[in-house]
Coordinates of C-alpha atoms in Angstrom, one line a residue:
X1 CA -57.7 38.9 0.3
X2 CA -57.3 35.3 -0.8
X3 CA -53.8 34.0 -0.9
X4 CA -53.2 31.0 -3.2
X5 CA -50.0 29.0 -2.7
X6 CA -48.9 26.5 -5.2
X7 CA -46.7 23.6 -4.0
X8 CA -44.7 21.9 -6.7
X9 CA -43.2 18.5 -5.9
X10 CA -40.7 16.6 -8.0
X11 CA -42.1 13.3 -9.4
X12 CA -41.4 10.4 -7.1
X13 CA -38.9 7.8 -8.3
X14 CA -40.5 4.8 -9.9
X15 CA -39.4 1.2 -9.2
X16 CA -39.2 -0.9 -12.3
X17 CA -39.0 -4.6 -11.4
X18 CA -37.1 -7.0 -13.7
X19 CA -38.2 -10.6 -13.2
X20 CA -38.3 -12.9 -16.3
X21 CA -40.5 -15.3 -14.3
X22 CA -43.3 -12.8 -13.8
X23 CA -45.6 -11.8 -16.6
X24 CA -46.4 -8.5 -14.8
X25 CA -42.8 -7.4 -14.6
X26 CA -40.1 -6.5 -17.1
X27 CA -38.5 -9.5 -18.8
X28 CA -35.0 -8.0 -18.9
X29 CA -32.9 -4.9 -18.0
X30 CA -32.9 -3.5 -21.6
X31 CA -36.7 -3.4 -21.7
X32 CA -37.0 -1.8 -18.3
X33 CA -34.5 1.0 -19.3
X34 CA -36.8 1.9 -22.3
X35 CA -39.4 3.0 -19.7
X36 CA -37.0 4.3 -17.1
X37 CA -36.7 8.0 -16.2
X38 CA -33.9 9.7 -14.3
X39 CA -34.1 8.9 -10.6
X40 CA -35.8 5.5 -11.1
X41 CA -34.9 2.3 -9.4
X42 CA -34.3 -0.9 -11.4
X43 CA -35.2 -3.8 -9.0
X44 CA -33.6 -7.1 -10.1
X45 CA -35.1 -10.3 -9.0
X46 CA -33.1 -13.3 -7.8
X47 CA -31.5 -15.1 -10.7
X48 CA -29.4 -14.1 -13.7
X49 CA -29.8 -11.0 -15.8
X50 CA -27.9 -9.9 -18.9
X51 CA -26.4 -6.4 -19.0
X52 CA -24.7 -4.4 -21.8
X53 CA -26.0 -0.9 -21.6
X54 CA -24.8 2.7 -22.4
X55 CA -26.0 5.3 -19.9
X56 CA -25.7 9.0 -20.3
X57 CA -26.9 12.1 -18.3
X58 CA -29.1 10.0 -16.0
X59 CA -29.5 9.1 -12.4
X60 CA -30.4 5.4 -11.8
X61 CA -30.3 2.7 -9.1
X62 CA -29.9 -1.0 -9.7
X63 CA -30.9 -3.1 -6.7
X64 CA -30.7 -6.8 -6.5
X65 CA -31.9 -9.4 -4.0
X66 CA -28.5 -10.1 -2.5
X67 CA -25.0 -11.0 -3.8
X68 CA -25.8 -14.7 -3.6
X69 CA -29.1 -14.4 -5.3
X70 CA -28.9 -11.8 -8.1
X71 CA -26.2 -11.9 -10.8
X72 CA -25.8 -9.4 -13.6
X73 CA -23.9 -11.1 -16.5
X74 CA -22.0 -8.8 -18.8
X75 CA -22.7 -10.1 -22.3
X76 CA -20.3 -10.3 -25.3
X77 CA -19.5 -8.5 -27.5
X78 CA -19.6 -5.6 -25.0
X79 CA -17.2 -2.9 -23.8
X80 CA -18.7 -3.0 -20.3
X81 CA -21.9 -4.0 -18.6
X82 CA -22.4 -0.5 -17.3
X83 CA -20.9 1.9 -19.9
X84 CA -21.2 5.4 -18.5
X85 CA -20.9 8.3 -21.0
X86 CA -21.0 11.6 -19.0
X87 CA -23.1 13.0 -16.2
X88 CA -24.3 9.7 -14.8
X89 CA -25.1 9.1 -11.1
X90 CA -25.3 5.4 -10.7
X91 CA -26.1 3.3 -7.6
X92 CA -25.6 -0.4 -7.5
X93 CA -26.7 -2.5 -4.5
X94 CA -27.0 -6.2 -3.4
X95 CA -25.9 -8.0 -6.5
X96 CA -23.0 -9.8 -8.2
X97 CA -21.6 -8.7 -11.5
X98 CA -20.1 -11.5 -13.6
X99 CA -17.5 -9.7 -15.8
X100 CA -15.9 -12.8 -17.3
X101 CA -17.0 -11.6 -20.8
X102 CA -16.0 -7.9 -20.6
X103 CA -15.5 -5.1 -18.0
X104 CA -18.2 -4.6 -15.4
X105 CA -18.0 -0.8 -15.4
X106 CA -16.5 1.8 -17.8
X107 CA -16.8 5.4 -16.6
X108 CA -16.0 8.2 -19.0
X109 CA -15.8 11.8 -17.8
X110 CA -17.7 13.2 -14.9
X111 CA -19.6 10.3 -13.5
X112 CA -20.4 9.2 -10.0
X113 CA -20.9 5.6 -8.9
X114 CA -21.9 4.4 -5.4
X115 CA -21.7 0.6 -4.9
X116 CA -22.9 -1.2 -1.7
X117 CA -22.8 -4.9 -1.0
X118 CA -21.6 -5.7 -4.5
X119 CA -19.3 -8.5 -5.8
X120 CA -17.4 -7.9 -9.1
X121 CA -16.1 -11.2 -10.4
X122 CA -13.8 -11.0 -13.4
X123 CA -13.6 -14.7 -14.2
X124 CA -9.9 -14.1 -15.1
X125 CA -10.9 -12.2 -18.3
X126 CA -8.4 -10.1 -20.2
X127 CA -10.0 -6.7 -19.3
X128 CA -10.2 -4.6 -16.1
X129 CA -13.3 -5.1 -14.0
X130 CA -13.6 -1.3 -13.5
X131 CA -12.2 1.7 -15.4
X132 CA -12.6 5.1 -13.7
X133 CA -11.8 8.1 -15.9
X134 CA -11.0 11.7 -15.4
X135 CA -13.4 13.7 -13.1
X136 CA -15.3 10.5 -12.1
X137 CA -15.7 9.0 -8.7
X138 CA -16.4 5.6 -7.3
X139 CA -17.5 5.0 -3.7
X140 CA -17.8 1.5 -2.5
X141 CA -18.9 -0.1 0.8
X142 CA -18.6 -3.9 1.3
X143 CA -17.5 -4.3 -2.3
X144 CA -15.4 -7.3 -3.5
X145 CA -13.2 -7.5 -6.6
X146 CA -12.3 -11.1 -7.3
X147 CA -10.6 -12.9 -10.1
X148 CA -10.2 -9.8 -12.3
X149 CA -7.5 -10.0 -15.1
X150 CA -5.7 -12.8 -16.8
X151 CA -2.2 -11.9 -15.7
X152 CA -1.2 -10.6 -19.1
X153 CA 2.0 -8.6 -19.0
X154 CA 0.3 -5.7 -20.8
X155 CA -2.8 -5.5 -18.6
X156 CA -2.6 -2.7 -15.9
X157 CA -4.9 -2.7 -12.9
X158 CA -6.9 -5.9 -13.3
X159 CA -9.6 -5.0 -10.8
X160 CA -9.6 -1.2 -11.1
X161 CA -7.8 1.4 -13.3
X162 CA -7.9 5.0 -12.2
X163 CA -7.1 7.6 -14.9
X164 CA -6.3 11.3 -14.4
X165 CA -8.2 13.0 -11.6
X166 CA -10.4 10.0 -10.8
X167 CA -11.3 9.5 -7.1
X168 CA -12.1 6.2 -5.4
X169 CA -13.1 5.7 -1.8
X170 CA -13.6 2.1 -0.4
X171 CA -14.7 1.0 3.0
X172 CA -14.8 -2.6 4.4
X173 CA -14.0 -4.0 1.0
X174 CA -11.6 -6.5 -0.6
X175 CA -9.5 -7.4 -3.6
X176 CA -8.6 -11.1 -4.0
X177 CA -6.9 -13.2 -6.7
X178 CA -6.6 -10.4 -9.2
X179 CA -3.7 -10.5 -11.7
X180 CA -2.1 -8.1 -14.2
X181 CA 1.2 -7.1 -15.7
X182 CA 1.5 -4.1 -13.4
X183 CA -0.7 -3.2 -10.4
X184 CA -2.2 -6.7 -9.9
X185 CA -5.4 -5.3 -8.4
X186 CA -5.3 -1.4 -8.9
X187 CA -3.4 0.9 -11.2
X188 CA -3.4 4.7 -10.6
X189 CA -2.2 6.6 -13.7
X190 CA -1.4 10.3 -13.7
X191 CA -2.9 12.2 -16.7
X192 CA -3.7 15.9 -16.5
X193 CA -4.2 15.3 -12.8
X194 CA -3.4 12.8 -10.0
X195 CA -5.9 10.1 -9.1
X196 CA -6.6 9.5 -5.4
X197 CA -7.5 6.2 -3.7
X198 CA -8.8 6.2 -0.2
X199 CA -9.0 2.9 1.7
X200 CA -10.6 2.2 5.1
X201 CA -10.3 -1.4 6.3
X202 CA -9.8 -2.9 2.8
X203 CA -8.1 -6.3 2.3
X204 CA -5.8 -7.0 -0.6
X205 CA -5.0 -10.7 -0.7
X206 CA -3.3 -13.1 -3.2
X207 CA -3.1 -10.4 -6.0
X208 CA -0.3 -10.8 -8.6
X209 CA 1.6 -8.6 -11.0
X210 CA 4.2 -9.7 -13.5
X211 CA 6.1 -6.4 -12.9
X212 CA 5.7 -3.7 -10.2
X213 CA 2.9 -3.5 -7.6
X214 CA 1.5 -6.9 -6.8
X215 CA -1.7 -5.3 -5.4
X216 CA -1.4 -1.5 -6.2
X217 CA 0.7 0.5 -8.6
X218 CA 0.9 4.3 -8.2
X219 CA 2.1 6.5 -11.0
X220 CA 2.4 10.1 -9.6
X221 CA -0.8 9.4 -7.6
X222 CA -1.8 9.2 -4.0
X223 CA -3.2 6.4 -1.7
X224 CA -4.5 7.1 1.8
X225 CA -5.0 3.9 3.7
X226 CA -6.1 3.1 7.3
X227 CA -6.7 -0.2 9.0
X228 CA -6.2 -2.2 5.7
X229 CA -4.5 -5.5 5.2
X230 CA -2.1 -6.6 2.4
X231 CA -1.6 -10.3 2.5
X232 CA 0.4 -12.7 0.2
X233 CA 0.6 -10.3 -2.8
X234 CA 3.3 -10.9 -5.3
X235 CA 5.5 -8.9 -7.8
X236 CA 7.0 -11.6 -9.9
X237 CA 9.7 -9.7 -11.8
X238 CA 9.5 -6.2 -10.2
X239 CA 9.3 -4.2 -7.0
X240 CA 6.6 -3.7 -4.4
X241 CA 5.0 -7.0 -3.6
X242 CA 2.0 -5.2 -2.3
X243 CA 2.5 -1.6 -3.4
X244 CA 4.9 -0.2 -6.0
X245 CA 5.5 2.9 -8.1
X246 CA 6.6 6.5 -7.7
X247 CA 3.5 7.9 -5.9
X248 CA 2.6 8.8 -2.4
X249 CA 1.3 6.5 0.3
X250 CA -0.1 7.5 3.7
X251 CA -0.6 4.4 5.8
X252 CA -2.1 4.4 9.3
X253 CA -2.5 1.1 11.2
X254 CA -2.2 -1.1 8.1
X255 CA -0.9 -4.7 8.1
X256 CA 1.5 -6.1 5.5
X257 CA 2.3 -9.8 5.8
X258 CA 3.6 -12.5 3.4
X259 CA 4.2 -10.2 0.4
X260 CA 7.0 -10.9 -2.0
X261 CA 8.9 -9.0 -4.7
X262 CA 11.7 -10.4 -6.8
X263 CA 13.5 -7.1 -6.8
X264 CA 12.9 -4.3 -4.2
X265 CA 10.4 -3.9 -1.4
X266 CA 8.7 -7.1 -0.4
X267 CA 5.7 -5.1 0.9
X268 CA 6.3 -1.6 -0.6
X269 CA 8.8 -0.6 -3.3
X270 CA 10.0 2.9 -4.3
X271 CA 7.0 4.9 -3.1
X272 CA 7.1 8.0 -1.0
X273 CA 5.9 7.0 2.5
X274 CA 4.3 8.5 5.5
X275 CA 3.6 5.4 7.7
X276 CA 2.2 5.3 11.3
X277 CA 1.4 2.3 13.4
X278 CA 1.8 -0.3 10.7
X279 CA 2.9 -4.0 11.0
X280 CA 5.3 -5.7 8.6
X281 CA 5.9 -9.5 8.9
X282 CA 7.2 -12.3 6.7
X283 CA 7.7 -10.1 3.7
X284 CA 10.6 -10.8 1.3
X285 CA 12.5 -9.3 -1.6
X286 CA 16.0 -9.2 -3.0
X287 CA 16.5 -5.9 -1.2
X288 CA 14.3 -4.2 1.4
X289 CA 12.4 -7.2 2.7
X290 CA 9.5 -4.9 3.8
X291 CA 10.3 -1.5 2.4
X292 CA 12.6 -0.2 -0.3
X293 CA 12.8 3.6 -0.4
X294 CA 13.6 5.9 -3.3
X295 CA 12.0 9.1 -1.9
X296 CA 12.1 10.9 1.4
X297 CA 9.9 9.0 3.9
X298 CA 8.7 9.0 7.5
X299 CA 7.9 5.9 9.5
X300 CA 6.7 5.9 13.1
X301 CA 5.1 3.6 15.7
X302 CA 5.5 0.5 13.5
X303 CA 6.7 -3.2 14.0
X304 CA 8.9 -5.1 11.6
X305 CA 9.4 -8.8 12.3
X306 CA 10.6 -11.8 10.4
X307 CA 11.1 -9.9 7.1
X308 CA 14.0 -11.0 4.9
X309 CA 16.1 -9.8 2.0
X310 CA 18.5 -11.8 -0.1
X311 CA 21.0 -8.9 -0.3
X312 CA 20.5 -5.8 1.8
X313 CA 18.0 -4.5 4.3
X314 CA 16.0 -7.3 5.9
X315 CA 13.3 -4.9 6.8
X316 CA 14.3 -1.6 5.1
X317 CA 16.7 -0.7 2.3
X318 CA 17.6 2.6 0.6
X319 CA 20.5 3.8 -1.5
X320 CA 19.7 7.2 -3.0
X321 CA 19.9 10.9 -1.9
X322 CA 16.9 10.8 0.4
X323 CA 16.0 11.9 3.9
X324 CA 14.6 9.2 6.1
X325 CA 13.0 9.6 9.6
X326 CA 12.2 6.5 11.7
X327 CA 10.9 6.6 15.2
X328 CA 9.2 4.6 18.0
X329 CA 9.4 1.3 16.1
X330 CA 10.5 -2.3 16.8
X331 CA 12.7 -4.5 14.6
X332 CA 12.8 -8.2 15.5
X333 CA 14.3 -11.2 13.8
X334 CA 14.8 -9.6 10.4
X335 CA 17.6 -11.1 8.2
X336 CA 19.7 -10.1 5.2
X337 CA 23.3 -10.4 3.9
X338 CA 23.9 -6.7 4.7
X339 CA 21.9 -4.8 7.3
X340 CA 19.8 -7.4 9.0
X341 CA 17.1 -4.8 9.9
X342 CA 18.1 -1.7 7.9
X343 CA 20.6 -1.0 5.1
X344 CA 21.1 2.6 3.9
X345 CA 23.7 4.0 1.5
X346 CA 24.4 7.4 -0.2
X347 CA 21.6 9.2 1.7
X348 CA 21.3 12.8 2.8
X349 CA 20.1 12.0 6.3
X350 CA 19.0 9.1 8.4
X351 CA 17.3 10.1 11.7
X352 CA 16.6 7.1 14.0
X353 CA 14.9 7.8 17.4
X354 CA 13.4 5.5 20.1
X355 CA 13.9 2.3 18.2
X356 CA 14.3 -1.3 19.5
X357 CA 16.3 -3.8 17.6
X358 CA 16.3 -7.4 18.8
X359 CA 17.8 -10.6 17.3
X360 CA 18.3 -9.3 13.8
X361 CA 20.9 -11.1 11.7
X362 CA 23.2 -10.3 8.8
X363 CA 25.4 -12.9 7.1
X364 CA 28.0 -10.3 6.2
X365 CA 27.9 -6.9 7.8
X366 CA 25.6 -4.9 10.1
X367 CA 23.5 -7.4 12.1
X368 CA 20.9 -4.7 12.8
X369 CA 22.2 -1.6 11.0
X370 CA 24.4 -1.0 8.0
X371 CA 24.6 2.8 7.2
X372 CA 27.3 3.8 4.8
X373 CA 27.8 7.1 2.9
X374 CA 31.6 7.0 2.7
X375 CA 32.8 8.3 -0.7
X376 CA 29.3 9.2 -1.9
X377 CA 28.4 12.6 -3.4
X378 CA 26.3 13.3 -0.3
X379 CA 29.0 12.5 2.3
X380 CA 30.0 16.1 3.1
X381 CA 26.4 17.0 4.2
X382 CA 25.1 13.5 5.2
X383 CA 23.8 13.2 8.7
X384 CA 23.3 9.9 10.6
X385 CA 21.6 10.0 14.1
X386 CA 20.8 7.1 16.4
X387 CA 19.1 8.3 19.6
X388 CA 17.3 6.8 22.6
X389 CA 17.4 3.3 21.1
X390 CA 18.3 -0.2 22.0
X391 CA 20.3 -2.6 19.8
X392 CA 20.2 -6.1 21.4
X393 CA 21.3 -9.6 20.3
X394 CA 22.4 -8.7 16.8
X395 CA 24.1 -11.5 14.9
X396 CA 26.9 -11.0 12.5
X397 CA 30.1 -12.9 11.5
X398 CA 33.2 -12.6 13.6
X399 CA 34.4 -9.9 11.3
X400 CA 31.1 -8.1 11.3
X401 CA 29.1 -6.0 13.8
X402 CA 25.7 -5.2 15.2
X403 CA 25.8 -1.7 13.8
X404 CA 28.0 -0.3 11.0
X405 CA 28.2 3.4 10.5
X406 CA 30.7 4.9 8.1
X407 CA 31.1 8.2 6.3
X408 CA 29.4 11.6 6.9
X409 CA 28.5 13.0 10.3
X410 CA 27.5 10.6 13.0
X411 CA 25.5 11.2 16.2
X412 CA 24.8 8.4 18.8
X413 CA 23.2 9.5 22.1
X414 CA 21.4 7.6 24.9
X415 CA 21.6 4.3 23.1
X416 CA 22.3 0.7 24.3
X417 CA 24.3 -1.7 22.1
X418 CA 24.5 -5.0 23.8
X419 CA 24.9 -8.8 23.4
X420 CA 26.0 -8.8 19.8
X421 CA 26.7 -12.4 18.8
X422 CA 30.1 -13.0 17.1
X423 CA 30.8 -9.5 15.9
X424 CA 31.5 -6.1 17.6
X425 CA 28.7 -3.9 19.0
X426 CA 29.6 -1.0 16.7
X427 CA 31.9 -0.6 13.8
X428 CA 32.6 3.1 13.4
X429 CA 34.4 3.7 10.1
X430 CA 36.0 6.8 8.7
X431 CA 33.6 9.6 9.4
X432 CA 33.8 13.4 9.1
X433 CA 32.6 13.9 12.6
X434 CA 31.4 11.7 15.5
X435 CA 29.3 12.8 18.5
X436 CA 28.9 9.7 20.6
X437 CA 27.9 10.0 24.2
X438 CA 25.8 8.7 27.1
X439 CA 25.4 5.2 25.7
X440 CA 25.7 1.7 27.1
X441 CA 27.9 -1.1 26.0
X442 CA 27.9 -4.7 27.2
X443 CA 28.5 -8.3 26.2
X444 CA 29.4 -7.7 22.6
X445 CA 31.4 -10.8 21.5
X446 CA 33.8 -9.0 19.2
X447 CA 34.3 -5.9 21.4
X448 CA 32.2 -2.8 22.0
X449 CA 33.6 -0.5 19.4
X450 CA 35.9 -1.2 16.5
X451 CA 36.8 0.7 13.3
X452 CA 39.0 3.6 12.2
X453 CA 37.3 6.2 14.3
X454 CA 38.0 5.6 18.0
X455 CA 35.8 6.4 21.0
X456 CA 36.8 6.7 24.6
X457 CA 34.1 4.8 26.5
X458 CA 35.4 5.9 29.9
X459 CA 34.1 9.5 29.3
X460 CA 31.1 11.3 28.0
X461 CA 28.6 9.5 30.1
X462 CA 29.2 6.0 28.7
X463 CA 28.4 2.9 30.7
X464 CA 30.1 -0.5 30.2
X465 CA 28.0 -2.6 32.5
X466 CA 25.1 -5.1 32.4
X467 CA 21.9 -3.1 31.6
X468 CA 19.9 -5.6 33.7
X469 CA 17.1 -6.0 31.2
X470 CA 13.8 -7.3 32.7
X471 CA 10.9 -8.9 31.1
X472 CA 8.2 -6.5 29.9

């Protein structure tokens, strides 16, 4: 018996070369697309190529000769150089897109874009460099977004706008010198679903927003970031010098330095946070030099140094009915009028564990900590805990203190409060309950403990002696 087996193979992708200088190749992208089939590769020669194309239900790759050699210029009038209808799988590699005339990419519903070694340069035009719509995804590796947006108050997300359930994943990429009214570089907007932005070693530098979110603005959306850097971003008239808005941020090992907001949160403002191993330095705002909290948040393993606030919370500020957990972190040389390192008011709970405070300064109250819920609607159930921590070298006026705690229920265990300059170590105001034990008190200029609630430092395991610090 003879067995005949038929093997069917899919047609191989063709490579269509666009090179105006070669008579044997396509003179432009438009002509090449007339002959292209789904799965084909459009190879772009060194030089400049015009682009204003609508793509629908197709799989295509555009490959250049390198970002310094191949430039795709978006022509005018045009909505976007790459305008994707639906069902498009697009790959872009090794080229620069000049989006000074219109957007580089507009993605309608259900499209997927993969970009590798691509530069998007907006030329400070009035439109976003990239718009990613519902059910679409953008994955970028070594992608740069530069000079997108003109800083108009009405422009949102100059480099990238995520709408609805859009998903963006970026690795080893950057956003520099982008400017918008809100979300200087990226704007995530909830609409029938939450957009998600995932960042791995991405740099945001010198981005600008007139209002909230100098680099990123989240509106009921989520950002997951690791190993990223936020440097010298600005919110001119709003909150969140680097990141702002009422979304969710998970940050692991990120760096925030030199960011500024005129209102709240020099680095991050009014976003729900889960932060681990981050570094905050030289950030500034009116309140919350590094962080301003409006939602329950968790911060651990982080360093806050040289942040400043004009009014409250040189590093962190919050004044709403939230829960806040902070552990295993260092606060050094932060400054504010109230709460040189941290200022909190009217909260449900503040749990502080294994913290080190050194040389923080307040010009009025609370050289390191100012935590006050007295008279608030949350006072009856409010809990303040300071455990296994060191508060050293706080500076406050003679009538001030290193730590001010008043109102609610207070716990201080296994904590050192020493070397407060000018003020007392601890001001313990009128509280509902106080559980203070096994702590150390030494060399506080204005006394160890003052306030309306008294503590007997000769009992409960307290030590009033030199803690004999040694250099690490």
